[in-house]
């Protein structure tokens, strides 16, 4: 009897563990859970950096490891920014490729509004920053407020927008994906001091190999994982920010399944990697980057110091003006039209939501002021404050819109006579019936 029970317990235990693992992975694929983990990591970092254990936090960030012979003896914070965020941008690259091939960006008529909105939403915050820093301050931080955090923005929208039109999420997702591509281009072009062309050529050569493997329908992680690691290492060695390797490989993934495939390789890989990105890569980066010493003088500098004020106004005002006005102008003077499901107050609230620049803005803060650690920390404080205030303002506006749509939904589903058919569909019939009776 005992001999029979042992295998039975083992048999039942494994599916239970597998089910729990699948449950956690599925949860991490949702925007709300990923955004919550990001927020928790940021709060822990800020609290940790402002307690008596702040030295331990700094020691953790500065802890170095890696093979020095390969020039990869990096601090833990650099590993997070260059390595873990490459996973995040890999997923972003897949999303962008899918939008370009089978999504909204495939149709120019549908793509023009979110694409123009993304472009204006990057240009206007930079102009706000330059305007504040004209005649003084530092022009180097202009790129900090240009980015929108996909995970955080979609998480806030998912929490507060249970009745908002699905077209609003699609608009925000497309805008944020294009925004991420713009951020990668900014990092690659403006924050690359010197280029090792031999290493860069090697990275591009292996990216061609990656593309050929996809085109030849080669399957198996044992091909792609080592290849991806070498591409990342060569990109890092080239001097171009290593996250560019992530988005490049994401863009090379095949997003259209063959007839004998249930899902495309891109969809399959994204399904596997997204929990790693949302549950590990982005929260660890936030933990190691968001730890800003917040004090009275630091908070005062955010609102009075030109570079930090430029970041704050760029996120809170520049994003709103750029996205909303840009979208309105395109809809007003071209044939492009806003979705029938959306109203302009929805776009206004979404424009506020795009002011959440958390992950990429923190990364650019570290790249923009490498020679001034104090200004780097002040810029991060401005990003945190600007993102929180943008999220709060967007929550107020979109919550009002959400309540409006909830009332409309309730009115459409009202069934006073209890016949199982909503009264809104019986209005004409009831009126005709009453007319006949009269």
XYZ file of C-alpha atoms in Angstrom:
438
model
C 0.000 0.000 0.000
C 2.803 2.401 0.916
C 4.665 1.523 -2.256
C 1.609 2.421 -4.313
C 0.919 5.728 -2.558
C 4.382 7.221 -3.162
C 4.182 7.256 -6.983
C 0.589 8.476 -6.762
C 1.611 11.472 -4.636
C 4.443 12.215 -7.028
C 2.066 11.919 -9.979
C -0.384 14.427 -8.541
C 2.284 16.810 -7.279
C 3.823 17.553 -10.676
C 0.704 18.805 -12.454
C -0.060 20.962 -9.420
C 3.361 22.612 -9.657
C 2.978 23.001 -13.424
C -0.457 24.557 -12.990
C 0.882 27.005 -10.423
C 3.769 27.900 -12.711
C 1.406 28.473 -15.629
C -0.872 30.575 -13.437
C 2.034 32.841 -12.429
C 3.239 33.139 -16.029
C -0.258 34.009 -17.280
C -0.624 36.621 -14.545
C 2.678 38.212 -15.544
C 1.410 38.550 -19.118
C -1.353 40.928 -17.993
C -0.688 44.667 -17.904
C -2.070 45.108 -14.396
C 0.276 42.601 -12.763
C 3.328 43.773 -14.712
C 2.577 47.404 -13.925
C 1.981 46.575 -10.252
C 5.354 44.816 -9.978
C 7.020 47.792 -11.646
C 5.387 50.173 -9.191
C 6.259 47.993 -6.174
C 9.903 47.768 -7.272
C 10.076 51.564 -7.674
C 8.522 52.179 -4.251
C 10.915 49.700 -2.617
C 13.852 51.422 -4.313
C 12.804 54.897 -3.155
C 12.139 53.723 0.406
C 15.402 51.778 0.529
C 17.419 54.741 -0.758
C 15.936 57.004 1.924
C 16.536 54.841 4.982
C 19.540 53.966 7.093
C 20.311 51.156 4.653
C 20.922 53.531 1.747
C 24.627 52.626 1.714
C 23.693 48.974 1.236
C 21.464 49.971 -1.669
C 24.295 51.914 -3.299
C 26.710 49.021 -2.719
C 24.233 46.687 -4.410
C 23.952 48.967 -7.434
C 27.737 49.292 -7.707
C 28.535 45.594 -7.212
C 30.541 44.478 -10.238
C 30.802 41.075 -11.871
C 31.343 39.558 -15.293
C 34.273 38.506 -17.505
C 36.677 41.438 -17.707
C 38.438 39.857 -20.705
C 35.252 40.469 -22.706
C 34.860 43.989 -21.298
C 31.784 42.785 -19.413
C 32.955 43.487 -15.878
C 29.913 45.656 -15.206
C 28.054 46.984 -12.195
C 24.732 45.399 -11.289
C 22.869 48.560 -12.302
C 24.595 48.510 -15.718
C 23.715 44.836 -16.197
C 20.093 45.777 -15.494
C 20.098 48.766 -17.876
C 22.051 47.115 -20.698
C 21.132 43.463 -20.246
C 17.717 43.072 -18.653
C 16.189 45.978 -20.564
C 17.302 44.288 -23.792
C 14.684 41.642 -22.946
C 12.067 44.369 -22.496
C 12.971 45.937 -25.845
C 12.975 42.510 -27.503
C 9.304 42.158 -26.557
C 8.686 45.745 -27.710
C 10.341 44.894 -31.033
C 8.028 41.916 -31.506
C 5.010 44.115 -30.749
C 6.180 46.686 -33.280
C 6.790 44.021 -35.943
C 3.319 42.589 -35.373
C 1.751 46.050 -35.635
C 3.666 46.690 -38.885
C 2.758 43.369 -40.515
C -0.698 42.387 -39.252
C -1.757 45.222 -36.927
C -2.898 48.821 -37.163
C 0.384 50.066 -38.639
C -0.196 47.815 -41.668
C -2.925 50.159 -42.900
C -1.607 53.713 -43.474
C -5.081 55.183 -43.001
C -5.348 53.640 -39.534
C -1.687 54.101 -38.632
C -1.314 57.787 -39.401
C -3.074 59.059 -36.255
C -1.118 57.068 -33.617
C 2.140 57.446 -35.559
C 1.793 61.231 -35.824
C 0.653 61.317 -32.200
C 3.780 59.396 -31.161
C 6.028 61.713 -33.175
C 4.432 64.869 -31.795
C 4.464 63.282 -28.343
C 8.246 62.973 -28.580
C 9.006 66.282 -30.285
C 6.902 68.579 -28.093
C 8.336 67.433 -24.716
C 11.825 68.021 -26.122
C 10.763 71.532 -27.196
C 9.360 72.187 -23.717
C 12.674 71.074 -22.251
C 14.700 73.326 -24.567
C 12.396 76.266 -23.864
C 12.941 75.926 -20.117
C 16.717 75.488 -20.508
C 17.287 78.275 -23.036
C 19.888 80.722 -21.760
C 20.970 78.407 -18.929
C 20.544 74.957 -17.510
C 21.648 71.847 -19.388
C 20.454 70.944 -22.897
C 21.636 67.338 -22.498
C 18.428 66.056 -20.904
C 16.080 66.893 -23.791
C 15.440 63.209 -24.569
C 14.367 62.243 -21.037
C 10.688 63.331 -21.287
C 10.213 61.967 -24.810
C 9.536 58.358 -23.758
C 6.290 56.651 -22.720
C 6.329 53.576 -20.492
C 4.200 50.881 -22.174
C 3.843 48.599 -19.164
C 2.974 51.312 -16.663
C 0.577 53.226 -18.951
C -1.329 50.114 -20.044
C -1.505 48.904 -16.439
C -3.111 52.161 -15.302
C -5.524 52.031 -18.245
C -6.447 48.415 -17.447
C -7.208 49.270 -13.810
C -9.298 52.399 -14.372
C -10.755 51.724 -17.807
C -13.035 48.714 -17.420
C -15.729 50.379 -19.566
C -13.541 52.475 -21.862
C -13.567 51.597 -25.582
C -11.062 48.945 -26.650
C -10.010 51.316 -29.434
C -8.405 53.536 -26.781
C -6.094 50.734 -25.667
C -5.194 49.954 -29.294
C -4.407 53.631 -29.914
C -2.246 53.832 -26.781
C -0.462 50.547 -27.532
C 0.366 51.573 -31.104
C 1.502 54.999 -29.942
C 3.689 53.527 -27.187
C 5.281 50.943 -29.512
C 6.221 53.646 -32.048
C 7.404 55.771 -29.121
C 9.688 52.934 -27.997
C 11.174 52.664 -31.484
C 11.829 56.411 -31.399
C 13.479 56.082 -27.995
C 15.757 53.324 -29.277
C 16.755 55.484 -32.258
C 17.470 58.407 -29.916
C 19.632 56.194 -27.691
C 21.484 54.726 -30.677
C 22.101 58.061 -32.423
C 22.554 60.613 -29.648
C 23.995 58.576 -26.788
C 26.733 56.705 -28.607
C 30.044 58.448 -27.972
C 32.356 56.217 -29.992
C 31.715 53.226 -32.223
C 33.760 50.047 -32.577
C 32.838 49.375 -36.198
C 34.352 45.890 -36.199
C 32.123 44.787 -33.302
C 29.135 46.564 -34.863
C 29.738 44.786 -38.175
C 29.904 41.478 -36.310
C 26.596 42.216 -34.597
C 24.933 43.073 -37.918
C 26.383 39.938 -39.555
C 24.906 37.763 -36.814
C 21.589 39.610 -37.084
C 21.564 38.520 -40.746
C 22.176 34.952 -39.558
C 19.281 35.384 -37.101
C 17.054 36.555 -39.965
C 18.125 33.638 -42.189
C 17.346 31.126 -39.445
C 13.862 32.635 -39.177
C 13.417 32.609 -42.941
C 14.613 28.986 -43.214
C 12.126 27.993 -40.478
C 14.889 26.746 -38.183
C 13.476 25.941 -34.743
C 15.125 25.314 -31.395
C 16.221 27.553 -28.577
C 19.746 26.073 -28.683
C 20.316 28.017 -31.927
C 18.759 31.299 -30.948
C 19.723 31.829 -27.306
C 23.535 31.540 -27.818
C 23.224 33.618 -30.991
C 21.248 36.304 -29.157
C 23.815 36.469 -26.350
C 26.679 36.937 -28.828
C 24.738 39.613 -30.740
C 24.059 41.435 -27.473
C 27.737 41.211 -26.412
C 28.954 42.538 -29.771
C 26.430 45.371 -29.707
C 27.590 46.280 -26.199
C 31.218 46.178 -27.301
C 30.461 48.363 -30.322
C 29.531 51.314 -28.121
C 25.920 51.383 -29.357
C 23.561 50.836 -26.438
C 23.043 47.104 -26.032
C 19.244 47.380 -25.870
C 19.326 48.092 -29.618
C 20.185 44.398 -30.072
C 16.954 43.440 -28.319
C 14.648 45.539 -30.480
C 16.545 44.504 -33.649
C 16.019 40.798 -32.938
C 12.380 41.449 -32.091
C 11.881 43.164 -35.459
C 13.422 40.162 -37.247
C 11.028 37.622 -35.725
C 8.494 36.026 -38.065
C 4.971 37.113 -37.075
C 2.868 35.319 -39.724
C 2.397 31.585 -39.057
C 2.805 28.997 -41.801
C -0.069 26.690 -42.664
C 1.344 23.906 -40.477
C 1.888 26.248 -37.485
C -0.692 27.004 -34.820
C 1.119 30.219 -33.873
C 3.926 32.243 -35.386
C 7.435 32.038 -33.888
C 7.084 35.637 -32.701
C 3.851 34.909 -30.845
C 5.291 31.733 -29.320
C 8.504 33.403 -28.179
C 6.684 36.470 -26.865
C 4.395 34.174 -24.859
C 7.498 32.661 -23.219
C 9.550 35.832 -22.777
C 6.901 38.343 -21.686
C 6.657 36.936 -18.109
C 10.449 37.236 -17.831
C 10.291 40.826 -19.040
C 7.341 41.877 -16.877
C 8.185 39.824 -13.791
C 11.972 40.030 -13.714
C 13.720 42.354 -16.166
C 11.707 45.563 -15.766
C 11.119 45.325 -11.964
C 14.815 44.651 -11.299
C 15.788 47.602 -13.492
C 13.309 49.789 -11.598
C 14.658 48.527 -8.278
C 18.224 49.424 -9.249
C 17.421 52.717 -10.992
C 14.554 54.373 -9.117
C 16.329 54.650 -5.773
C 16.529 58.430 -5.509
C 17.294 60.163 -2.228
C 14.183 62.290 -1.757
C 14.563 65.255 0.557
C 13.259 68.790 0.807
C 16.126 70.277 -1.231
C 15.822 67.563 -3.902
C 12.082 68.116 -4.285
C 12.670 71.862 -4.384
C 15.242 71.423 -7.146
C 12.748 69.470 -9.261
C 10.451 72.502 -9.423
C 13.117 75.213 -9.532
C 16.169 73.684 -11.254
C 15.951 74.187 -15.022
C 16.878 70.669 -16.222
C 14.511 68.945 -13.803
C 11.729 71.456 -14.423
C 12.171 70.832 -18.144
C 11.764 67.087 -17.585
C 8.700 67.625 -15.395
C 6.959 70.004 -17.811
C 7.944 67.846 -20.775
C 6.206 64.808 -19.296
C 3.159 66.561 -17.855
C 2.496 69.280 -20.446
C 4.601 68.430 -23.499
C 3.097 64.970 -23.904
C -0.468 66.252 -23.589
C 0.011 69.138 -26.020
C 1.969 67.074 -28.529
C -0.289 64.021 -28.649
C -3.678 65.723 -28.374
C -2.984 68.690 -30.647
C -1.076 66.544 -33.152
C -3.930 64.038 -33.357
C -6.533 66.804 -33.692
C -4.622 68.584 -36.465
C -4.202 65.383 -38.487
C -7.884 64.509 -38.074
C -8.877 68.091 -38.944
C -6.769 68.649 -42.056
C -6.370 65.151 -43.553
C -8.666 62.274 -44.413
C -7.584 60.387 -41.301
C -10.390 60.026 -38.790
C -10.629 59.156 -35.148
C -12.246 55.786 -34.454
C -16.024 55.960 -34.179
C -15.742 54.410 -30.710
C -13.558 57.261 -29.393
C -14.323 60.821 -28.364
C -11.853 63.661 -28.006
C -12.034 63.650 -24.178
C -10.815 60.020 -24.365
C -7.808 61.116 -26.425
C -7.115 63.926 -23.965
C -7.044 61.501 -21.034
C -4.850 59.098 -22.979
C -2.457 61.973 -23.777
C -2.070 62.545 -20.035
C -1.445 58.830 -19.549
C 1.400 58.987 -22.084
C 3.208 61.314 -19.662
C 4.218 58.213 -17.684
C 7.787 57.974 -18.888
C 9.090 55.685 -16.214
C 11.348 52.874 -17.519
C 12.926 54.399 -20.636
C 13.069 57.896 -19.121
C 15.050 56.531 -16.156
C 17.407 54.830 -18.604
C 17.929 58.014 -20.631
C 18.488 59.969 -17.391
C 21.499 57.762 -16.700
C 22.791 58.233 -20.251
C 22.210 61.992 -20.469
C 24.117 63.099 -17.366
C 26.881 60.514 -17.033
C 29.351 63.178 -15.883
C 27.045 64.619 -13.214
C 25.713 62.001 -10.739
C 23.844 64.661 -8.728
C 21.967 65.890 -11.805
C 21.254 62.283 -12.767
C 19.537 61.669 -9.431
C 17.622 64.947 -9.723
C 16.471 64.018 -13.233
C 15.279 60.634 -11.958
C 13.340 62.383 -9.202
C 11.714 64.580 -11.840
C 10.804 61.476 -13.887
C 9.233 59.800 -10.847
C 7.255 62.895 -9.849
C 6.190 63.684 -13.420
C 5.091 60.084 -14.046
C 3.087 59.909 -10.816
C 1.380 63.264 -11.424
C 0.615 62.338 -15.047
C -0.886 59.031 -13.916
C -2.986 60.811 -11.279
C -4.286 63.441 -13.726
C -5.065 60.797 -16.356
C -6.856 58.701 -13.749
C -9.199 61.585 -12.916
C -10.079 62.306 -16.558
C -10.361 58.697 -17.698
C -12.315 57.726 -14.584
C -14.920 60.343 -15.501
C -15.024 58.981 -19.040
C -15.225 55.434 -17.709
C -18.278 56.358 -15.598
C -19.875 57.976 -18.646
C -19.435 54.813 -20.708
C -20.693 52.722 -17.776
C -23.919 54.743 -17.693
C -24.341 54.362 -21.459
C -23.742 50.626 -21.176
C -26.295 50.338 -18.374
C -28.819 52.284 -20.438
C -28.263 50.040 -23.452
C -28.763 46.898 -21.341
C -31.801 48.150 -19.392
C -34.711 45.743 -19.586
C -37.608 47.215 -17.581
C -40.241 44.853 -18.986
C -38.118 41.793 -18.201
C -38.589 40.126 -21.593
C -34.863 39.450 -22.022
C -34.510 42.024 -24.817
C -32.885 45.390 -23.942
C -35.427 48.193 -24.131
C -33.164 50.232 -26.408
C -33.869 47.724 -29.210
C -37.625 47.877 -28.624
C -38.145 51.617 -28.677
C -39.469 51.811 -32.240
C -41.621 48.703 -31.881
C -43.174 49.945 -28.617
C -43.924 53.326 -30.167
C -45.630 51.723 -33.175
C -47.626 49.460 -30.860
C -48.782 52.449 -28.795
C -49.713 54.327 -31.972
C -51.873 51.412 -33.171
C -53.604 51.137 -29.793
C -54.359 54.865 -29.866
